[in-house]
Short mmCIF file of C-alpha atoms in Angstrom, two decimals:
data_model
loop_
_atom_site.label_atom_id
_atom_site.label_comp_id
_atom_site.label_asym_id
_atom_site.label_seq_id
_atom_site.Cartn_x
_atom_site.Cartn_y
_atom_site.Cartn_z
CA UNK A 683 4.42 -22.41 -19.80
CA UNK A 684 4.15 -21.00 -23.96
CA UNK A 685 2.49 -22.06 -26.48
CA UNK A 686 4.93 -21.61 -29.33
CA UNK A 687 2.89 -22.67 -32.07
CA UNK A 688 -0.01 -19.82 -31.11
CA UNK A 689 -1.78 -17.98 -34.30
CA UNK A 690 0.23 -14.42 -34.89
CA UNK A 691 -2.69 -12.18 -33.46
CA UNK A 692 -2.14 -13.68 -30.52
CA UNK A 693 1.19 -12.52 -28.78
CA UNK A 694 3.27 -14.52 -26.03
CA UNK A 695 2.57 -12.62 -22.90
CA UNK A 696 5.73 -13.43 -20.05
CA UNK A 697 4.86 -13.57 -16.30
CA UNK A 698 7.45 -13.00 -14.08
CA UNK A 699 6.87 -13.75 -10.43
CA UNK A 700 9.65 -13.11 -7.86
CA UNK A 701 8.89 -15.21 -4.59
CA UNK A 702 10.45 -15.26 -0.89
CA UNK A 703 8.88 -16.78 1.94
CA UNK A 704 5.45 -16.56 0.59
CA UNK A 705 4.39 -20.03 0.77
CA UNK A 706 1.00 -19.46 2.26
CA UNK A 707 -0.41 -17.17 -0.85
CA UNK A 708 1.93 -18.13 -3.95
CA UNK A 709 -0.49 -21.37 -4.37
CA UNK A 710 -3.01 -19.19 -4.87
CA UNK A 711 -1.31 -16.14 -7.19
CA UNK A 712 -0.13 -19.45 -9.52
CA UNK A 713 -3.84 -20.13 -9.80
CA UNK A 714 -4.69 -16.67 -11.00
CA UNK A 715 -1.93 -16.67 -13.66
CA UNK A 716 -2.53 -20.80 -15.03
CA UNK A 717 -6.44 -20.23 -15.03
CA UNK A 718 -6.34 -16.90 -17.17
CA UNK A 719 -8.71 -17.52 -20.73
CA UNK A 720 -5.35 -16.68 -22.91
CA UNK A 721 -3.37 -19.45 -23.80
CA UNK A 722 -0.31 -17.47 -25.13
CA UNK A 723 1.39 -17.10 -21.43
CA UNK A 724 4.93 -17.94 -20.77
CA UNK A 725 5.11 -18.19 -16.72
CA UNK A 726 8.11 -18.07 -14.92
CA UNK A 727 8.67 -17.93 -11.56
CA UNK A 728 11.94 -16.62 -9.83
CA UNK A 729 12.38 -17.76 -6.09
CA UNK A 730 14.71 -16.12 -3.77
CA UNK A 731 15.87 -19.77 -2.44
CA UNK A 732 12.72 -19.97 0.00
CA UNK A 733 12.82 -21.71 3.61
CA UNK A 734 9.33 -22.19 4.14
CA UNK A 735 7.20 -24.83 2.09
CA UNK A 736 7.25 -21.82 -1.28
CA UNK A 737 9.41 -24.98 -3.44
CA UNK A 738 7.51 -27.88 -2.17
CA UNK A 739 4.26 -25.57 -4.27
CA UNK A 740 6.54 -24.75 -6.98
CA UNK A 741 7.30 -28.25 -7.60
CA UNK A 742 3.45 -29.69 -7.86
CA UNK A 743 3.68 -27.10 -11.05
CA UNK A 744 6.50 -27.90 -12.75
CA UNK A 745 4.82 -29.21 -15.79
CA UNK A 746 3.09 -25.74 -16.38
CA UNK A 747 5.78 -22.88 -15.47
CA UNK A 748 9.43 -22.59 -15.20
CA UNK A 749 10.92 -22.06 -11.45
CA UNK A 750 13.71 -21.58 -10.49
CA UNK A 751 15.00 -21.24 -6.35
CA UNK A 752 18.15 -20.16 -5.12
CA UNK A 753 19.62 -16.82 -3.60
CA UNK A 754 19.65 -13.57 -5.13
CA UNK A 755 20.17 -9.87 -4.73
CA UNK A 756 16.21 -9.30 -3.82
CA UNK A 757 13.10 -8.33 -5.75
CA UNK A 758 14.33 -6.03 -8.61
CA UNK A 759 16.91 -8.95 -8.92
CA UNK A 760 14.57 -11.61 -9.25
CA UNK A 761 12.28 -9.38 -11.65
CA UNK A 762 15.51 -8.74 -13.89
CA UNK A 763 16.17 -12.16 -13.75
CA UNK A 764 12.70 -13.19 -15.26
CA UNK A 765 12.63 -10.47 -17.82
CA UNK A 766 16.04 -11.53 -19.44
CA UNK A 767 14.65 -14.84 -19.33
CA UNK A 768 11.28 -13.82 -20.87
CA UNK A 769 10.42 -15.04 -24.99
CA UNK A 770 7.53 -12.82 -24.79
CA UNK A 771 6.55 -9.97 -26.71
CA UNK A 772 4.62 -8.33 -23.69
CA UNK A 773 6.01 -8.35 -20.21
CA UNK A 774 3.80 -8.63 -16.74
CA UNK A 775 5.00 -9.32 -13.62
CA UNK A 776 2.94 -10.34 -10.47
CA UNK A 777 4.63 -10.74 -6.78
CA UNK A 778 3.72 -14.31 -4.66
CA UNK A 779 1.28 -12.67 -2.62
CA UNK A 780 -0.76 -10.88 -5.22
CA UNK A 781 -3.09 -12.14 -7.99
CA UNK A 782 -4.54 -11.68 -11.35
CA UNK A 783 -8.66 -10.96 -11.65
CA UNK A 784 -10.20 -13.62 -14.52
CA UNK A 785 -9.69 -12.67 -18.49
CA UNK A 786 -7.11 -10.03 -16.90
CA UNK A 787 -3.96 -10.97 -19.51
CA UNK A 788 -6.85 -11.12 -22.66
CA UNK A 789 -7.75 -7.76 -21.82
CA UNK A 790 -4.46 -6.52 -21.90
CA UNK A 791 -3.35 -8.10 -25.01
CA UNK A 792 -6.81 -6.71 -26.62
CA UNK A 793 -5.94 -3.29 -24.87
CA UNK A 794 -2.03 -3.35 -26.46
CA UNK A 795 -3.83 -4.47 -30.18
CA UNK A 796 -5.84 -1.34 -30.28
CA UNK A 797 -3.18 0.70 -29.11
CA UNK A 798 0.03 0.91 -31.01
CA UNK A 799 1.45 3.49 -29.92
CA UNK A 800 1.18 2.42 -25.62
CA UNK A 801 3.98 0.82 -24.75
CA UNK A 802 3.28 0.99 -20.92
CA UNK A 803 -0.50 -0.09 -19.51
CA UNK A 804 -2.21 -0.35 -15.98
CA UNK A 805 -5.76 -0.66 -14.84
CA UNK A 806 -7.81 -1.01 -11.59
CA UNK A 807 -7.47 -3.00 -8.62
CA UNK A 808 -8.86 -4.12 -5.50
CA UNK A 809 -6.88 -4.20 -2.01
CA UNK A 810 -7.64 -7.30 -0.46
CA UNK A 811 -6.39 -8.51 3.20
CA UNK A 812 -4.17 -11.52 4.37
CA UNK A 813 -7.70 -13.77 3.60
CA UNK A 814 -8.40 -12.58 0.48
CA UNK A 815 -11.25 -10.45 1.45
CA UNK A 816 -11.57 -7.02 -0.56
CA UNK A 817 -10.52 -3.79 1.60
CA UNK A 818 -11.18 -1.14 -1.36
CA UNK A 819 -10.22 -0.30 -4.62
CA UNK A 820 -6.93 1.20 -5.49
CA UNK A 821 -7.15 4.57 -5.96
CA UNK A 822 -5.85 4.99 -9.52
CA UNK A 823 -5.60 7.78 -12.11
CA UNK A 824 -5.21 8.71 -15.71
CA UNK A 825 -1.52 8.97 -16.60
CA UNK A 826 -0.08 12.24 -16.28
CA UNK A 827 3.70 12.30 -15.26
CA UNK A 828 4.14 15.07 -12.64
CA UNK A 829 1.21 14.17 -10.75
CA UNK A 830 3.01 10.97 -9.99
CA UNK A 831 5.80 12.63 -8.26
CA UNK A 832 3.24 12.96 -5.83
CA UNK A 833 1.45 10.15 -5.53
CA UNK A 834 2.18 6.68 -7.27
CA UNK A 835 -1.60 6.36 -8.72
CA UNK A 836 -0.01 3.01 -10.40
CA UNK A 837 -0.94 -0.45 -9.11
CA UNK A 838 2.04 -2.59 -9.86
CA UNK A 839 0.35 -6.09 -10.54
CA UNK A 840 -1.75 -4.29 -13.00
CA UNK A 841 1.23 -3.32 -15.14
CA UNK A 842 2.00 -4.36 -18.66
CA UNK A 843 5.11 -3.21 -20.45
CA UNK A 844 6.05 -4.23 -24.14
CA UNK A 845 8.86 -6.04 -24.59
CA UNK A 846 10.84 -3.02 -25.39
CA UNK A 847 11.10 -0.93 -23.04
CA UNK A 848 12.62 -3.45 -20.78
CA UNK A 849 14.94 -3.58 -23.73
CA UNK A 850 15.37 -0.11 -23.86
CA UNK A 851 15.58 1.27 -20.41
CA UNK A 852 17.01 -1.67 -18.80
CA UNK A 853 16.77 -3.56 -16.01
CA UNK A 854 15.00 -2.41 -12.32
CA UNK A 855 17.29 -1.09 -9.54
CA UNK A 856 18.41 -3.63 -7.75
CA UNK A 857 19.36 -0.94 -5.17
CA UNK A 858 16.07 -0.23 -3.89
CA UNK A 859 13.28 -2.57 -2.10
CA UNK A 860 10.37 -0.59 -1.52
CA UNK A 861 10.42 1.70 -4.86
CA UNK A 862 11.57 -0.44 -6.96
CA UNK A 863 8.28 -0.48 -9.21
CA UNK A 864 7.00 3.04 -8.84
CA UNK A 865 11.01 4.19 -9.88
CA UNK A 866 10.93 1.94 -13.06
CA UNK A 867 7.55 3.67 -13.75
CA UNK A 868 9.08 7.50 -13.39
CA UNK A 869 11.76 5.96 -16.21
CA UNK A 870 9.13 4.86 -18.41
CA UNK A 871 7.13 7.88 -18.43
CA UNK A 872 10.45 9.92 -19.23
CA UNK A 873 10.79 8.13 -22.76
CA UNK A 874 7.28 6.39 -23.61
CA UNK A 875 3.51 6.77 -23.60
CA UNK A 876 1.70 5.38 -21.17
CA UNK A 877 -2.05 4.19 -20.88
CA UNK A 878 -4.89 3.49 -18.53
CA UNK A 879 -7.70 1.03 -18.70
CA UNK A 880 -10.44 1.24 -16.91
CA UNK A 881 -10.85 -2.33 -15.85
CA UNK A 882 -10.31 -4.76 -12.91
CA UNK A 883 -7.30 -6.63 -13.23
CA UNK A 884 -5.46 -7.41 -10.69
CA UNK A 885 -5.77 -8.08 -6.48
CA UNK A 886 -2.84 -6.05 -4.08
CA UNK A 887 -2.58 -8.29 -1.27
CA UNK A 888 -2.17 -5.90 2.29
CA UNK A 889 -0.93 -8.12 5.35
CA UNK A 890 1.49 -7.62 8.27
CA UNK A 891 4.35 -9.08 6.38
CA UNK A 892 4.45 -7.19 3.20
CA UNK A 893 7.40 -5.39 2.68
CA UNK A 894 5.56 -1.36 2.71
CA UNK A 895 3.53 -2.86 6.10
CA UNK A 896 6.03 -3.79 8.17
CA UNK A 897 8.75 -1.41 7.60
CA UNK A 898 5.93 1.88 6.04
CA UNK A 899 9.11 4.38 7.79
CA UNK A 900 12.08 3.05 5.34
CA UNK A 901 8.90 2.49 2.61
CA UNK A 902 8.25 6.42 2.44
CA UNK A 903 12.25 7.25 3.22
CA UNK A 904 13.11 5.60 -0.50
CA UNK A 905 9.80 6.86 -2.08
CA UNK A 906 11.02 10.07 -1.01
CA UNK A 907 14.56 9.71 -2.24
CA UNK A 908 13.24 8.08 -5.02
CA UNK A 909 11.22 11.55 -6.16
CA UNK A 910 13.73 13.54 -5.61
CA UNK A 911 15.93 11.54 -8.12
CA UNK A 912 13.82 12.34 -10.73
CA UNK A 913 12.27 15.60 -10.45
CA UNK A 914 13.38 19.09 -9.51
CA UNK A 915 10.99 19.88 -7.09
CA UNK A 916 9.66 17.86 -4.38
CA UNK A 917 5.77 17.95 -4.47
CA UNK A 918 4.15 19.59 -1.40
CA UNK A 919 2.06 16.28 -0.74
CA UNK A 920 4.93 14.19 -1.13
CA UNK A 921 6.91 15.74 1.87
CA UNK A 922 3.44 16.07 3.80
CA UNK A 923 3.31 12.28 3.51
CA UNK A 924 6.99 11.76 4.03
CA UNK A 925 6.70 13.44 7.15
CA UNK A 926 3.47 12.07 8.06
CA UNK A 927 4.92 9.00 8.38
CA UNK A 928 7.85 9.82 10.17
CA UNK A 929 6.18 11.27 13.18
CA UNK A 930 3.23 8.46 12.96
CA UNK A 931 5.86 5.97 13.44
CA UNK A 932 7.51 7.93 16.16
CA UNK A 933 4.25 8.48 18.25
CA UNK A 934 2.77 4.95 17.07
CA UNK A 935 4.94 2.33 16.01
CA UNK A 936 3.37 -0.61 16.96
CA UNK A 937 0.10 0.75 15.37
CA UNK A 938 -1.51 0.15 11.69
CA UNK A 939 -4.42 1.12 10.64
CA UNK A 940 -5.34 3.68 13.32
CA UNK A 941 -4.83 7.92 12.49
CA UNK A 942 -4.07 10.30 14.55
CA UNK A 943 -6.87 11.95 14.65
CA UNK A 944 -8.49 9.45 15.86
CA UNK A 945 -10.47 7.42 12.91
CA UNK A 946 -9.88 3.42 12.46
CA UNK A 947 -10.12 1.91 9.30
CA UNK A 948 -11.67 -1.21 9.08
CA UNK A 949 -8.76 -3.51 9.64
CA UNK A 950 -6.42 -2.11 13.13
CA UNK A 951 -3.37 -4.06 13.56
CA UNK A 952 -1.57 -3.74 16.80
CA UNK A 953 2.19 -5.78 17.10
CA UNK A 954 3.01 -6.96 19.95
CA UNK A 955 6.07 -9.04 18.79
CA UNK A 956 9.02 -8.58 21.30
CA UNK A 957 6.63 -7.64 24.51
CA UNK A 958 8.42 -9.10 27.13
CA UNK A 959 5.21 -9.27 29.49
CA UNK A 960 3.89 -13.39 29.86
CA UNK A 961 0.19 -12.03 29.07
CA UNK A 962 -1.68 -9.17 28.15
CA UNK A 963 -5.08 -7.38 28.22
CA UNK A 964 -6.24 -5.20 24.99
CA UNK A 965 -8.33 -1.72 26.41
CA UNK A 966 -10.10 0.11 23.68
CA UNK A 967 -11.91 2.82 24.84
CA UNK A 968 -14.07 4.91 21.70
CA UNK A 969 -17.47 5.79 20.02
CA UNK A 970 -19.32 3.97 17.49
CA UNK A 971 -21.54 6.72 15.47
CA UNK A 972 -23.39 4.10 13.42
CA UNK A 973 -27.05 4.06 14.75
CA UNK A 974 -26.98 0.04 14.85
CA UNK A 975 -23.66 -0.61 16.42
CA UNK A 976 -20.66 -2.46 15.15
CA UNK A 977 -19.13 -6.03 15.79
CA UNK A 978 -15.49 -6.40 16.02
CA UNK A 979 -14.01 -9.38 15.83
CA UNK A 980 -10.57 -9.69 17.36
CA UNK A 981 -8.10 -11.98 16.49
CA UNK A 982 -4.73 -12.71 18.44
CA UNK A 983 -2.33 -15.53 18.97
CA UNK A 984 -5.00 -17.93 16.88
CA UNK A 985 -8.06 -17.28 18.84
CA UNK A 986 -10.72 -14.62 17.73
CA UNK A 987 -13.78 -13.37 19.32
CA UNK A 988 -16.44 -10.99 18.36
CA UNK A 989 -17.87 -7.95 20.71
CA UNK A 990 -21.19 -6.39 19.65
CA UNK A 991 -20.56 -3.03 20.00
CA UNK A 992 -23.49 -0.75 20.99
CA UNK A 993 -23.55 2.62 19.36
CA UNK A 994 -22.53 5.60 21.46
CA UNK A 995 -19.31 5.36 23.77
CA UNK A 996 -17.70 1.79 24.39
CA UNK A 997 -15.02 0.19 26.40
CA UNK A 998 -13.40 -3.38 25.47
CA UNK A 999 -11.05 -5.25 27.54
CA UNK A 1000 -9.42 -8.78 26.43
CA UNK A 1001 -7.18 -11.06 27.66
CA UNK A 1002 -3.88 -11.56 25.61
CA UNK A 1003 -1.28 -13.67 24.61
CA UNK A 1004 2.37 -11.89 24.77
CA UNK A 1005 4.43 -11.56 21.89
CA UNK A 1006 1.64 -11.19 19.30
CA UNK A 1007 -0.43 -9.82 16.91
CA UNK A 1008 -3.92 -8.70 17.37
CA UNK A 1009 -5.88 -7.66 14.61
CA UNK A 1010 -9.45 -5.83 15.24
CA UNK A 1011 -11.65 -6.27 12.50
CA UNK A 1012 -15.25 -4.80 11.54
CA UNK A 1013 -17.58 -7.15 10.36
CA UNK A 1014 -19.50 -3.91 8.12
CA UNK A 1015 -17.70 -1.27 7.31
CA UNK A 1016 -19.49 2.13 6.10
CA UNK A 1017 -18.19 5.45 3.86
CA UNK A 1018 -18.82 8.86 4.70
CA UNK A 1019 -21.48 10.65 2.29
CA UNK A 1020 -21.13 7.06 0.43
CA UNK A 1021 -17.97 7.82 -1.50
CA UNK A 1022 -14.29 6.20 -1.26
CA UNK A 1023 -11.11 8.01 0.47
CA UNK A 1024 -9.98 10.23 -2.19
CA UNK A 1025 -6.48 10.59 0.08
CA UNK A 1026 -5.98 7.60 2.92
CA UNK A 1027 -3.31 10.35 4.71
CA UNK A 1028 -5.85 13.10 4.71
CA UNK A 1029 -6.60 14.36 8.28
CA UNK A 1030 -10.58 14.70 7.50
CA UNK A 1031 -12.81 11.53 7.84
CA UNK A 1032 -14.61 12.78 5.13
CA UNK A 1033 -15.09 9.99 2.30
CA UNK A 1034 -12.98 7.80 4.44
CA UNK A 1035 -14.17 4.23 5.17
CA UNK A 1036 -14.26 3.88 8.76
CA UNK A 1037 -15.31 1.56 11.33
CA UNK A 1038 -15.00 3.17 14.69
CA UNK A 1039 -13.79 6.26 16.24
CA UNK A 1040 -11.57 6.93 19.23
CA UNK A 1041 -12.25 10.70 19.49
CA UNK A 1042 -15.62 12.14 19.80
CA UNK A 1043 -16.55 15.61 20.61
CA UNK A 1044 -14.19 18.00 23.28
CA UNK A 1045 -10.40 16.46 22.68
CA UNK A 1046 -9.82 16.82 25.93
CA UNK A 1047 -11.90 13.70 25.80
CA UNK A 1048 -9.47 10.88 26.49
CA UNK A 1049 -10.24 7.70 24.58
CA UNK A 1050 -7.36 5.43 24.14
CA UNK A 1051 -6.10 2.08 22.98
CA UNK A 1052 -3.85 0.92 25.67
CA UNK A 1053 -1.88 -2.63 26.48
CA UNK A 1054 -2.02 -3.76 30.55
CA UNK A 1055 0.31 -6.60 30.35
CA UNK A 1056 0.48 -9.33 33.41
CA UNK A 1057 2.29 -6.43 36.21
CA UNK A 1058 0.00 -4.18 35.68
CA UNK A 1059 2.07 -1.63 33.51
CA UNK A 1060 0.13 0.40 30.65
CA UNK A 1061 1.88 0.87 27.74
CA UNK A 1062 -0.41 3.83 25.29
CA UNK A 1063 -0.82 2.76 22.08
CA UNK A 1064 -3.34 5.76 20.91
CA UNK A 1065 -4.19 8.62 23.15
CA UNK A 1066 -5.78 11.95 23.13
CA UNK A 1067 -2.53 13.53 24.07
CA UNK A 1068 -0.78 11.90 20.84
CA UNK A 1069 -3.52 13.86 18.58
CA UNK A 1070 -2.43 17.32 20.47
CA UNK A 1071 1.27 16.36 19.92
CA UNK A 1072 0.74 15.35 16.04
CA UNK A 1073 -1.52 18.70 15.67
CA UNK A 1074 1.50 20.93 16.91
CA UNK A 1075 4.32 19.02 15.63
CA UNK A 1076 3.53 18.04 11.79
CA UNK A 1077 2.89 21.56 10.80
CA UNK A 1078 6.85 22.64 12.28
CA UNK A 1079 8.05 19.51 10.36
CA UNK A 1080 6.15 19.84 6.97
CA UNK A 1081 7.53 23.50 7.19
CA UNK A 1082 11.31 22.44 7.94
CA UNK A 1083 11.46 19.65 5.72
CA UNK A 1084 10.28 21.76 2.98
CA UNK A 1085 12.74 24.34 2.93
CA UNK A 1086 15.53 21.90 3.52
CA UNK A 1087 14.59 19.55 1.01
CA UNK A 1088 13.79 21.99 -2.00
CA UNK A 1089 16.27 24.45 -0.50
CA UNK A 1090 18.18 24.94 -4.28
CA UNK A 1091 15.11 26.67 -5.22
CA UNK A 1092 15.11 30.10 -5.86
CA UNK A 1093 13.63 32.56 -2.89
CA UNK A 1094 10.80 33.23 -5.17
CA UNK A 1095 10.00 29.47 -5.51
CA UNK A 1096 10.25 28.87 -1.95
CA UNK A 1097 8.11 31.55 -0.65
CA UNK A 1098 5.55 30.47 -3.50
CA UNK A 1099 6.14 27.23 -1.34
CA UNK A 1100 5.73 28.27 1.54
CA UNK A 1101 2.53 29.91 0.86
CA UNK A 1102 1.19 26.65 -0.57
CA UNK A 1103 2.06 24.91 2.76
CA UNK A 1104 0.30 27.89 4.77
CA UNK A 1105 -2.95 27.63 2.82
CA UNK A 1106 -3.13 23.68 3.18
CA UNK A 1107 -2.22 23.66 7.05
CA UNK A 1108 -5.33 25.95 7.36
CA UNK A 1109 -7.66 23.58 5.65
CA UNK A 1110 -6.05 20.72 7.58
CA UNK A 1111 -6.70 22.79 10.67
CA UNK A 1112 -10.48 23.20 9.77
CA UNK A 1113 -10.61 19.77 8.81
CA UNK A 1114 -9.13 19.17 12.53
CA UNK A 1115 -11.84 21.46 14.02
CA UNK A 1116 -14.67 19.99 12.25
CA UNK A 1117 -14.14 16.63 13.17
CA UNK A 1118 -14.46 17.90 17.24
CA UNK A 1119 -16.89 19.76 17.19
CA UNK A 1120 -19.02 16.48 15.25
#
């Protein structure tokens, strides 16, 4: 979709959507894009040859955007493919599960106007789940190049580029899968200046099936590769997340949502895909600290119910289906000292949204999440014993994979490290002891 005969103060803006197997939310991200209040939008939308019902919604909007289906090379490929296509002088591009926030494109275009000199812009959005309900904002930040080695403060459907720098710096690696966007960002900020705007533009859709969900382990193994491609020293956060992660999906892989110390978020999803067992029973053993209680609904194999949960200790048990998902959801959700997480992989629950807790008081305490399936065996999801292991291991492996991953530093530069590391384990280590003694 263009309009080719726009006025000249009003600049074709391309939007490139790759799609795969997203037929159940690309209806919707279409929407987002056709009903934006700029007419100047050029919409194409690059399909990865599809198997579910993605064409059969492409088609009902082939008088308003271009589509294409058949096989490619992945997401960067697909992206590439769109941008070499694109007429327009400004470049956005929005996945199949994501979507644009009303009067988002004319406030970009108004943005670019008043800013020459930007050729790279992002602003604010909201997380929102599998149903389109909001989780939290993303956590963004001004633009400042080495802080993003450690942290990718840039939410990709928010992104505008000029035309370019695609021009310039070429086309996204079609080599990576989970990086792809926050690598391409690293390259712009090398060669051109980038801005933030402090508006709403955009929804980041979180759901079992998104790519940096499902597979979070090979997620953070190319975001850490990916850093260490393009800067000389690997950020002390960044290898405290990368090995976060690692032993998080060692001691609980078939776990989202949940830390190890013990704090849900509002949305827990547990997989059960592959469980052999012909039934199961979910056991969730914790403490609610909110005064009024909580409901959680949980939803599994199509059916959901809700539990009122009393505040103080509480112990669920429901039946299963095997080879699910269940997904435990808090109807209200509350923030500690009524501010946002300012780091989701901090070990604190202080400013962290939270629904329940799992650990209260002594750790030797045992609360747990556990699956009985239809013989009886107990498989631990989330234990009291995990925490203990995750308290004495992570420190060992932040420690190791620091020196071996920065190890061309000088000695100087990695005792200066090290001494960063030592000062942060001890506040992680208070942060530890304050939340059992709460």
């Amino acid at each position: 979709m263009s309009n080719l005969n726009r006025p000249s103060n009003n600049p074709l803006v391309t939007v490139v959507t790759p799609s795969f197997n997203q037929g159940g939310f690309i209806r919707e991200t279409i929407e987002s894009v056709l009903s934006q209040d700029y007419s100047s939008i050029e919409y194409l939308v690059i399909d990865g040859a599809s198997t579910d019902d993605t064409v059969s919604v492409l088609k009902s909007y082939a008088d308003r955007l271009f589509w294409v289906s058949e096989p490619d090379q992945g997401q960067a490929d697909a992206v590439n493919k769109g941008f070499r296509k694109a007429k327009g002088e400004i470049f956005g591009w929005l996945n199949s599960d994501d979507t644009y926030l009303p009067g988002a494109i004319r406030k970009v275009v108004e943005f670019f106007q008043s800013n020459p000199d930007i050729s790279m812009v992002y602003g604010e959005a909201y997380t929102v789940d599998a149903q389109g309900k909001i989780i939290e904002p993303y956590l963004t930040e001004e633009f400042d190049y080495q802080r993003l080695a450690e942290t990718c403060f840039i939410c990709q459907p928010t992104v505008f580029i000029r035309r370019h720098v695609f021009e310039e710096i070429g086309p996204l690696d079609i080599n990576l899968h989970y990086c792809l966007d926050y690598e391409y960002w690293m390259k712009v900020g090398k060669r051109f200046r980038i801005g933030h705007m402090p508006e709403f533009l955009a929804t980041l859709r979180l759901h079992s099936a998104a790519k940096t969900v499902a597979k979070r382990k090979e997620a953070h193994q190319e975001l850490f590769s990916t850093v260490q491609r393009h800067y000389s020293l690997v950020p002390l956060r960044t290898i405290y997340v990368y090995s976060y992660v690692n032993l998080l999906e060692k001691l609980m892989p078939a776990v989202q949502g949940l830390y190890p110390n013990g704090w849900a978020t509002s949305h827990v999803t547990i997989s059960l895909l592959g469980h052999q067992a012909r039934s199961s029973s979910l056991h969730i053993e914790g403490h609610i600290r909110k005064k009024q209680g909580l409901t959680l609904q949980l939803t599994a194999g199509g059916r959901t119910v809700e539990r009122q949960v009393p505040s103080g200790s509480f112990s669920l048990r429901e039946e299963l289906c095997a080879d699910t998902e269940v997904r435990i959801d808090t109807k209200e959700t509350t923030t500690r000292n009524g501010r946002a997480a300012s780091d989701p992989y901090s070990l604190s629950p202080e400013g962290r949204p939270f629904s329940y807790h799992l650990v209260r008081g002594c750790p030797y305490t045992i609360r747990k999440v556990t699956i009985i399936d239809d013989a009886g065996r107990e498989i631990v999801l989330f234990s009291a014993r995990l925490i203990f292991i995750f308290i004495l291991t992570l420190p060992v492996l932040i420690l190791c994979n620091t020196f071996l991953i920065n190890r061309r530093l000088s000695v100087r530069e990695q005792l200066k490290t090290a001494l960063k590391l030592c000062r942060s384990l001890l506040s992680r280590s208070q942060a530890f002891r304050k939340v059992f003694n709460s």
